[in-house]
GROMACS .gro file of C-alpha atoms in nm:
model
  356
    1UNK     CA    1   2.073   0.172  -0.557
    2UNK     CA    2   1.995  -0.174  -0.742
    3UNK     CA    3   2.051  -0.507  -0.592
    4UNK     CA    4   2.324  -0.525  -0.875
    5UNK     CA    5   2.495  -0.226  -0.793
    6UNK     CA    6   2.499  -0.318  -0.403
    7UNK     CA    7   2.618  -0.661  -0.457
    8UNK     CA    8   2.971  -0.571  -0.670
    9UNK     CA    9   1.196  -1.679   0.387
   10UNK     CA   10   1.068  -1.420   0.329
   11UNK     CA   11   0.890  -1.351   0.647
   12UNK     CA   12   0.515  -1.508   0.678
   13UNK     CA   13   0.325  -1.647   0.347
   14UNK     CA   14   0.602  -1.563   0.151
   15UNK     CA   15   0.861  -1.736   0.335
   16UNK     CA   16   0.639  -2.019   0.348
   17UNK     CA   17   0.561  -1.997  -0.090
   18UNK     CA   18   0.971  -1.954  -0.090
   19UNK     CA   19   1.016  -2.258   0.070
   20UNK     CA   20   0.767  -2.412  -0.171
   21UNK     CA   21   0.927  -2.261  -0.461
   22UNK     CA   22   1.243  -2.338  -0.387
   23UNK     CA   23   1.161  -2.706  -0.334
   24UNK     CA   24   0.967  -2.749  -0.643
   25UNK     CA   25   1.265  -2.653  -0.835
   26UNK     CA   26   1.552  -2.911  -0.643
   27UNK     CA   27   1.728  -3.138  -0.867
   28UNK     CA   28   1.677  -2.893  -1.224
   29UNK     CA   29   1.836  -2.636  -1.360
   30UNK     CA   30   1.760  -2.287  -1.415
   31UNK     CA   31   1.684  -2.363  -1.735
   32UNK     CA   32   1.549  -2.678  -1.712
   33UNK     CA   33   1.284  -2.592  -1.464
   34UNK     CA   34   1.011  -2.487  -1.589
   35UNK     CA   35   0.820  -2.193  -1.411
   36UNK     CA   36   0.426  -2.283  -1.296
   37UNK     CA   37   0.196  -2.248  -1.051
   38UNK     CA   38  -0.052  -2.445  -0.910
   39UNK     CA   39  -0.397  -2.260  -0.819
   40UNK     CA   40  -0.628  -2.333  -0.552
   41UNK     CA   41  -0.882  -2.496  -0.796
   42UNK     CA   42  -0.634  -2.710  -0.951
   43UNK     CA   43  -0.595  -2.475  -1.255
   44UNK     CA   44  -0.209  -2.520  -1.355
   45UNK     CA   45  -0.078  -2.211  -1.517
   46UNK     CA   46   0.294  -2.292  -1.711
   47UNK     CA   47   0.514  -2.019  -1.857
   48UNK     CA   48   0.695  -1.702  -1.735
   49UNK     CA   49   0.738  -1.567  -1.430
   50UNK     CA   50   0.641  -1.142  -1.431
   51UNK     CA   51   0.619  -1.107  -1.066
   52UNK     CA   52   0.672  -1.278  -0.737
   53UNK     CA   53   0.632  -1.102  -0.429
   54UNK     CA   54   0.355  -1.106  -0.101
   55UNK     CA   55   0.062  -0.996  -0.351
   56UNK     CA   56   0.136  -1.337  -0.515
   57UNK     CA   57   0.251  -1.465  -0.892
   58UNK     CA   58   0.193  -1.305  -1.242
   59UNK     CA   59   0.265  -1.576  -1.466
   60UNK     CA   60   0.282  -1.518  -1.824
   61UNK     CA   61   0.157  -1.790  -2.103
   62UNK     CA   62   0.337  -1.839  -2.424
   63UNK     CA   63   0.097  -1.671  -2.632
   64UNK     CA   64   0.157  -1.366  -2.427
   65UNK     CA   65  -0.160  -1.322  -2.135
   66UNK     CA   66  -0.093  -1.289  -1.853
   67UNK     CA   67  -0.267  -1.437  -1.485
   68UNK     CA   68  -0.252  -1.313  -1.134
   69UNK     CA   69  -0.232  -1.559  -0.883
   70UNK     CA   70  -0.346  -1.457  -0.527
   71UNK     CA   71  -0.115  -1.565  -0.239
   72UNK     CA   72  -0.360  -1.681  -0.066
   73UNK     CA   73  -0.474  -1.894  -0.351
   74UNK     CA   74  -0.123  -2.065  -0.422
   75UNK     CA   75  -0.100  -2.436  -0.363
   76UNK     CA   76   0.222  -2.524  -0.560
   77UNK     CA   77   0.435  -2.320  -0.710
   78UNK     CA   78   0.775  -2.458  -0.913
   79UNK     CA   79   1.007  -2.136  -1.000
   80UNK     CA   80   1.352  -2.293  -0.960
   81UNK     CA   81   1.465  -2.087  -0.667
   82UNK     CA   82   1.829  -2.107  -0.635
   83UNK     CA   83   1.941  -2.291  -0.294
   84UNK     CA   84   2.122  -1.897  -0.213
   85UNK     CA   85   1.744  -1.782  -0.193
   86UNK     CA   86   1.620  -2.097   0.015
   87UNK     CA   87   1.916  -2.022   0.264
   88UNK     CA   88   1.839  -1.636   0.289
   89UNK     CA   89   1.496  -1.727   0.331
   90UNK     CA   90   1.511  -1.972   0.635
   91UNK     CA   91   1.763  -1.692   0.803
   92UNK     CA   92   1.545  -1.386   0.765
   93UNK     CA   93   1.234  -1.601   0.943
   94UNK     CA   94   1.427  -1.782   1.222
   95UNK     CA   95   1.556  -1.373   1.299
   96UNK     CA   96   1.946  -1.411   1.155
   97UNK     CA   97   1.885  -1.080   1.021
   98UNK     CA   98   2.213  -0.996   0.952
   99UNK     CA   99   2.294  -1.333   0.766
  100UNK     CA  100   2.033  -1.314   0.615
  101UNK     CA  101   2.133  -0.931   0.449
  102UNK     CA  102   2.424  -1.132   0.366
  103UNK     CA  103   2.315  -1.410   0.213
  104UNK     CA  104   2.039  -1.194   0.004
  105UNK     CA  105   2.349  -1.006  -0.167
  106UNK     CA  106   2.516  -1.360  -0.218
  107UNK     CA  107   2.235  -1.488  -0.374
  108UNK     CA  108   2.157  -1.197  -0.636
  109UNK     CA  109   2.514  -1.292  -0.791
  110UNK     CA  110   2.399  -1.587  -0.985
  111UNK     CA  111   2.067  -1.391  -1.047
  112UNK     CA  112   1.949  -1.272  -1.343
  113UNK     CA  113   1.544  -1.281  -1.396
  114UNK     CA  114   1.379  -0.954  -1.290
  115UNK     CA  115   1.141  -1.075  -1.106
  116UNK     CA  116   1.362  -1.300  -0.892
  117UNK     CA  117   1.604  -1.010  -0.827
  118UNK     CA  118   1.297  -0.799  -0.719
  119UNK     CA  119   1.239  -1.039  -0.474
  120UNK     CA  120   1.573  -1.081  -0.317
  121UNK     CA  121   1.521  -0.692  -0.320
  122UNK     CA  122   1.271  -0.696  -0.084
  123UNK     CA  123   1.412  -0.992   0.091
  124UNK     CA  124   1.757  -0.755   0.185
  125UNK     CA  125   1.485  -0.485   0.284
  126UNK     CA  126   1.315  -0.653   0.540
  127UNK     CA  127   1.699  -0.796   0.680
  128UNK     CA  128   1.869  -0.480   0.692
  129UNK     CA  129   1.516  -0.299   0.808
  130UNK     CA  130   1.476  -0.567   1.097
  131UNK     CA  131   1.833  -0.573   1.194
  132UNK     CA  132   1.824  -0.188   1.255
  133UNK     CA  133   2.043  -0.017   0.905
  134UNK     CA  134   1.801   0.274   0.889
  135UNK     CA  135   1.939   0.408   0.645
  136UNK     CA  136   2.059   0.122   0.415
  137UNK     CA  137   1.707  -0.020   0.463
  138UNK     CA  138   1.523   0.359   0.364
  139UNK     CA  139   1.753   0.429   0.006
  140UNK     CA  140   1.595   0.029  -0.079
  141UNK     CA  141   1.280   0.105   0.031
  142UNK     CA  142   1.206   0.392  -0.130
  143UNK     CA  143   1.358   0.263  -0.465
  144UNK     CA  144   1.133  -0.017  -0.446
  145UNK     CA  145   0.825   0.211  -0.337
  146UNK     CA  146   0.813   0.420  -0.607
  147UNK     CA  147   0.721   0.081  -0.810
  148UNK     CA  148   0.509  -0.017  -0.528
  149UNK     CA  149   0.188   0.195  -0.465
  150UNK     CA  150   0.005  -0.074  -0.293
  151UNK     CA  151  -0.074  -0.012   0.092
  152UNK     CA  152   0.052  -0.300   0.201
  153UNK     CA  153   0.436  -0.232   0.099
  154UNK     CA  154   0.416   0.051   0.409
  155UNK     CA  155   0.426  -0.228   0.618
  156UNK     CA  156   0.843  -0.289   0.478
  157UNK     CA  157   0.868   0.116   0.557
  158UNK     CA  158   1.187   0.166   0.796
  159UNK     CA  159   0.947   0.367   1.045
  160UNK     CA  160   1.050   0.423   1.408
  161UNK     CA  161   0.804   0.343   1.637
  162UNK     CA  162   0.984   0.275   1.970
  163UNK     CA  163   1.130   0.631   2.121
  164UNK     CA  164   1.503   0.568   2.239
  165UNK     CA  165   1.563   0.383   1.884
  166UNK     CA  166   1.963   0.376   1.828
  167UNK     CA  167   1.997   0.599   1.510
  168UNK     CA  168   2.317   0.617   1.388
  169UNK     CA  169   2.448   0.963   1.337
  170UNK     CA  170   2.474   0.926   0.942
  171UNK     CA  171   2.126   0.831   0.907
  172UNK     CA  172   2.016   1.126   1.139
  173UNK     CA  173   2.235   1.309   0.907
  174UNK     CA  174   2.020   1.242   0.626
  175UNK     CA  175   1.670   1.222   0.835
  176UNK     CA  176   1.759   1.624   0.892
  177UNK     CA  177   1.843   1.673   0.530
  178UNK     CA  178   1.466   1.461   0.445
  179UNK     CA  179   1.262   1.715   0.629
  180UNK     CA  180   1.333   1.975   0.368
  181UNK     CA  181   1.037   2.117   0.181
  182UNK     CA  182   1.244   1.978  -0.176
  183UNK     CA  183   1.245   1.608  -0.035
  184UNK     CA  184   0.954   1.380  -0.115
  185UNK     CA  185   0.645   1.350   0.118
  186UNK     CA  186   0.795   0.999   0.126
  187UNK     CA  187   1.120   1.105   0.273
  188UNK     CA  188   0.976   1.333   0.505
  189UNK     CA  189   0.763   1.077   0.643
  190UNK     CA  190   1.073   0.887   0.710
  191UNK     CA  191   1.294   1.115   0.805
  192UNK     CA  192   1.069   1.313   1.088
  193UNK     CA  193   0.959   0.948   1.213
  194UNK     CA  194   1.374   0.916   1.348
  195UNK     CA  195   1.353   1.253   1.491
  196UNK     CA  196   1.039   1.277   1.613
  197UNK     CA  197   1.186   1.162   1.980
  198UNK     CA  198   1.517   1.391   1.908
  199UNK     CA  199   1.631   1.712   1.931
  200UNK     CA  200   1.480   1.773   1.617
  201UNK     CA  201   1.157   1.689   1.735
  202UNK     CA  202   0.932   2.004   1.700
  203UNK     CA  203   1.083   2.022   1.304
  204UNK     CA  204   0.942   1.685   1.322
  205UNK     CA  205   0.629   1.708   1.440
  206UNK     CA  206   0.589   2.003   1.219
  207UNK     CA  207   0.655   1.803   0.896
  208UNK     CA  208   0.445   1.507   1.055
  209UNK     CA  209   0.178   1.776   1.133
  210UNK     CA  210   0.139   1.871   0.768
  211UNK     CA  211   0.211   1.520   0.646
  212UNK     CA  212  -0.158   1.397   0.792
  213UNK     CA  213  -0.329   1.493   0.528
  214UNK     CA  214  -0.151   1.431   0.220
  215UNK     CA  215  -0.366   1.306  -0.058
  216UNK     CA  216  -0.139   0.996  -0.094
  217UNK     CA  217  -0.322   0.751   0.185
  218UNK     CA  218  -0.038   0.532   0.231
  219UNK     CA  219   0.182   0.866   0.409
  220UNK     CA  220  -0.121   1.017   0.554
  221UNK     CA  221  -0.241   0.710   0.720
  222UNK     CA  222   0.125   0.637   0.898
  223UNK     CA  223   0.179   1.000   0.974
  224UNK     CA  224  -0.133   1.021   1.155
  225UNK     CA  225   0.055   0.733   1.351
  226UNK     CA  226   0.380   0.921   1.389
  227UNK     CA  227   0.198   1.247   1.529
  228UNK     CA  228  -0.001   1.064   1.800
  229UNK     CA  229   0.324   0.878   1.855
  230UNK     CA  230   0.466   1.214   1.957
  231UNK     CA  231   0.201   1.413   2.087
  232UNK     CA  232   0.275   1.547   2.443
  233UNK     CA  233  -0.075   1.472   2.586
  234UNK     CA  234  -0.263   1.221   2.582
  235UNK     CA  235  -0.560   1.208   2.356
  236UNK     CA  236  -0.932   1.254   2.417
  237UNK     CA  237  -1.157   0.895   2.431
  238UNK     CA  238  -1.301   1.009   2.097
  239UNK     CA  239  -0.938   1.101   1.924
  240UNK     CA  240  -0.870   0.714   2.064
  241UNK     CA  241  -1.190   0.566   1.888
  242UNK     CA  242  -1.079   0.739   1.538
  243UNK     CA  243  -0.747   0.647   1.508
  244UNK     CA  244  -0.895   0.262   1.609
  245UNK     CA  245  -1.097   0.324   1.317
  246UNK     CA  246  -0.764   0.407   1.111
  247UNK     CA  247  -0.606   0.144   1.188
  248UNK     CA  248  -0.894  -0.076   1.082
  249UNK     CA  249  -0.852   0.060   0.744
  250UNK     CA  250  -0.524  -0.017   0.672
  251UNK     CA  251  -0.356  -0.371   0.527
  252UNK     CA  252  -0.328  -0.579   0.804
  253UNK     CA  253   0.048  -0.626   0.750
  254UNK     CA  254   0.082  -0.218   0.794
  255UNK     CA  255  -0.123  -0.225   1.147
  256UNK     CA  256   0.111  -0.329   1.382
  257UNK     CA  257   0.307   0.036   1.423
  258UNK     CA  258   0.014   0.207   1.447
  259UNK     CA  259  -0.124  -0.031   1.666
  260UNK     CA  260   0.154   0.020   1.911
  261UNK     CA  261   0.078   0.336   1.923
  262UNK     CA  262  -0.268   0.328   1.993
  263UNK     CA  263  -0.192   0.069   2.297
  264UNK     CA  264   0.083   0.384   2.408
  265UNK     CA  265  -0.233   0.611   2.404
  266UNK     CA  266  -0.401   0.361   2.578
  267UNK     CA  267  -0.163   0.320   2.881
  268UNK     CA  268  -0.119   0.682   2.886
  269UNK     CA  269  -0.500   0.732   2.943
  270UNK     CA  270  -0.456   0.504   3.229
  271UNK     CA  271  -0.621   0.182   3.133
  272UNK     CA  272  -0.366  -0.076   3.215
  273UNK     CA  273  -0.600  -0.386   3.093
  274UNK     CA  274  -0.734  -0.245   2.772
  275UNK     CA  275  -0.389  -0.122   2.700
  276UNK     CA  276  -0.200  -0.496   2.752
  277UNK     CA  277  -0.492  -0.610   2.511
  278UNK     CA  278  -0.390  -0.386   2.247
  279UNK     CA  279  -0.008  -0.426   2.314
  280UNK     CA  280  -0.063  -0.820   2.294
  281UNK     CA  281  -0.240  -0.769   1.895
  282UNK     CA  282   0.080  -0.680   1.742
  283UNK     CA  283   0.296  -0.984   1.826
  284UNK     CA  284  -0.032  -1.202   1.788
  285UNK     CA  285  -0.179  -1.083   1.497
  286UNK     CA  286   0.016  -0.847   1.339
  287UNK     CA  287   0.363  -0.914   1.347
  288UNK     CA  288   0.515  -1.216   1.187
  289UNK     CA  289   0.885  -1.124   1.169
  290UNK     CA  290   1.034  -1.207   1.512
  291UNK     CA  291   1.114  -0.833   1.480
  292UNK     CA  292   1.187  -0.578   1.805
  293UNK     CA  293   0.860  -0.431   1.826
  294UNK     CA  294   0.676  -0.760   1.870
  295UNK     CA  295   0.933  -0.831   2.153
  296UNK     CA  296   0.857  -0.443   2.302
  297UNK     CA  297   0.481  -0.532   2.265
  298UNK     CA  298   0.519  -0.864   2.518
  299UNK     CA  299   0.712  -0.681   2.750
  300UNK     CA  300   0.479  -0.388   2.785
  301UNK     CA  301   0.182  -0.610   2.814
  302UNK     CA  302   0.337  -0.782   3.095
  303UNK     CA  303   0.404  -0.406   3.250
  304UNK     CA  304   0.041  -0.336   3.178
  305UNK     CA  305  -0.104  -0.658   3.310
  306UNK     CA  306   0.136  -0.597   3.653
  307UNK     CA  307  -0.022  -0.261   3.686
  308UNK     CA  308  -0.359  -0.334   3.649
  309UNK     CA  309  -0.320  -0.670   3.924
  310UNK     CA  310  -0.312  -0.943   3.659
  311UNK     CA  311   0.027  -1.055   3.785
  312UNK     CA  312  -0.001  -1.452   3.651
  313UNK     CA  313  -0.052  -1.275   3.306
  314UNK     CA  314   0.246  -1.064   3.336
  315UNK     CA  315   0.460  -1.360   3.464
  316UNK     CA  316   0.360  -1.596   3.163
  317UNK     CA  317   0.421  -1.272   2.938
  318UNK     CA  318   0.745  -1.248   3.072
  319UNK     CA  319   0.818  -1.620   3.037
  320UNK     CA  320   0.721  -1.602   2.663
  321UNK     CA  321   0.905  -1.244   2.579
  322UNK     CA  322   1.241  -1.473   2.712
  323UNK     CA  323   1.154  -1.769   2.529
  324UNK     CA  324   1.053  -1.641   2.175
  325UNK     CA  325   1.270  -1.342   2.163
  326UNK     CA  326   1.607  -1.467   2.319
  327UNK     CA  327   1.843  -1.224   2.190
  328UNK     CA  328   1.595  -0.889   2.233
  329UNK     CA  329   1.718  -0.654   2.486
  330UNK     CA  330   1.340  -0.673   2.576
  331UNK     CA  331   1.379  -1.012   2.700
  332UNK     CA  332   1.696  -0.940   2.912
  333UNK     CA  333   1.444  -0.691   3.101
  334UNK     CA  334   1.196  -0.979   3.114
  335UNK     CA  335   1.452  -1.190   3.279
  336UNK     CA  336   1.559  -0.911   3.534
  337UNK     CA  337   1.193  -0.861   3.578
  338UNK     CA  338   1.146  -1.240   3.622
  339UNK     CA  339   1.463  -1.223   3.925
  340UNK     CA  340   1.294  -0.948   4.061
  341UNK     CA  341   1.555  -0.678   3.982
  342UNK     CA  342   1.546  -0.322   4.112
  343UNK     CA  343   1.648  -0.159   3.771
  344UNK     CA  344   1.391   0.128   3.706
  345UNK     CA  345   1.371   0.049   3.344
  346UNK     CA  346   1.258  -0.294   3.373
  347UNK     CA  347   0.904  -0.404   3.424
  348UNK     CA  348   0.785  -0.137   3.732
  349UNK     CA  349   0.965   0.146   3.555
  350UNK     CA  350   0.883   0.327   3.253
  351UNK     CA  351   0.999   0.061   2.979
  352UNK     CA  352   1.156   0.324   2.753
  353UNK     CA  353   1.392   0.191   2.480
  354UNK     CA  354   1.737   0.255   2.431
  355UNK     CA  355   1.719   0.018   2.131
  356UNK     CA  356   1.546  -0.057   1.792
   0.00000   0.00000   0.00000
């Protein structure tokens, strides 16, 4: 369904070249601003905007060539961002996810180039994916994704990671109907990743099983995640030091699942420190979205730093869980954890997840 037909900051860089675009643009109009960007080497490229996402800007000249500008190579850009977009923006990176889903549709009213609409596309993906619509954020993703074959995009996939996810029973509805052999390896990938932890978990585990090796890296790669997710036993040392080397391959924006995942294995081999370590890369590294996993990373890095003696470590993990991630359920365990509360699900417990 198209941002259209729905509507009758991006996190990161591109929250931070939003904020740039949108301020190159104040005081014109749409169609007095013109669209150019600034390059790195002081190259100024003027014309039409093809594309503006986090791969960067395809800018197109008047006699028809077109130039790809890097993010990462972006110094100014002046695209006459409408002040909807600037607003969506700053809520989707200070966490407002559900404002920010919101203010996304608002914007893509007065919205008519393609490449701006694209973008407040992916915008409303990553707000309804962060604020847990499964479902809402899957039917957007894969529209988008079947434009998208880069790597990176998996990183905007509505994957479950954390078992004891809230699911609603619609979108389980349609995970069960996404495991049929008719339904894209895409779909499958999605919809065994919600059940995986479920009763449909061996039908999961099944589809994840043959998933692995699809040609199509992108769904091999995270289903290779998903089945060590749910494996029963822990794996080998060796099984450990391959999927490392997975997740090495991947885009660094896609790494922070599968990362989780390998600090899980980790913990479940019984190595407390080298487990925290891994937990702590996905808020530090990975992660730039304020988003739940980041905030169940903290918190089981604390529990991993407690159990291996490090208890200073798991105190100042505790303190920042509460501080960066207010309104996480993780952080309401860090604070019980902090008052030294006897709930078995806080920080001495298991630290399952009854929550996204």
């Amino acid at each position: 369904m198209s941002i259209s037909s729905r509507s009758s900051s991006l996190p990161g860089v591109l929250g931070s070249l939003a904020l740039i675009a949108l301020l190159g643009g104040a005081g014109m109009t749409r169609a007095q601003a013109e669209e150019s960007v600034r390059r790195s080497n002081g190259i100024l490229y003027q014309g039409t905007v093809v594309r503006f996402d986090d791969r960067g800007v395809v800018i197109r000249d008047k006699n028809g060539k077109e130039e790809e500008i890097p993010t990462e190579e972006i110094v100014e850009l002046n695209l006459g961002l409408s002040v909807a977009q600037g607003r969506a923006d700053v809520a989707l990176a200070n966490g407002d996810f559900t404002q920010a889903a919101e203010l996304f549709l608002q914007a893509a009213q007065g919205e008519s180039r393609p490449w701006a609409l694209r973008r407040i596309e992916i915008g409303l993906l990553d707000a309804l994916r962060l604020s847990g619509q499964h479902l809402e954020a899957a039917e957007l993703f894969l529209e988008i994704a079947a434009e998208r074959d880069d790597p990176a995009f998996m990183a905007r996939a509505p994957l479950v990671w954390i078992d004891g996810t809230t699911i609603d029973e619609k979108a389980l509805e349609q995970a069960r109907q996404w495991l049929a052999p008719t339904a894209s390896p895409m779909q499958r990938l999605l919809g065994a990743s919600w059940l995986v932890d479920g009763a449909r978990s061996a039908s999961a585990r099944e589809a994840l099983d043959k998933l692995r090796t699809q040609p199509d890296r992108r769904i091999g790669s995270m289903a290779r995640a998903q089945y060590l997710r749910a494996s029963a036993n822990p794996p080998s040392d060796e099984e450990l030091r391959q999927f490392h080397d997975l997740i090495e391959t991947l885009p660094t924006a896609a790494r922070k699942g599968p990362q989780f995942v390998y600090a899980q294995a980790l913990e479940a081999n019984g190595k407390p420190v080298d487990a925290a370590l891994a937990y702590l890369w996905v808020p530090m590294v990975y992660d730039q979205e304020r988003s739940e996993l980041a905030a169940a990373s903290l918190y089981h890095a604390a529990r991993n730093s407690k159990k291996a003696g490090l208890n200073a470590d798991a105190t100042r993990l505790l303190d920042e869980l509460a501080k960066k991630y207010p309104e996480s359920p993780w952080a309401a365990r860090a604070e019980r954890a902090n008052h030294g509360s006897d709930d078995p699900r806080d920080i001495d417990g298991d630290g399952s997840s009854s929550g996204g």
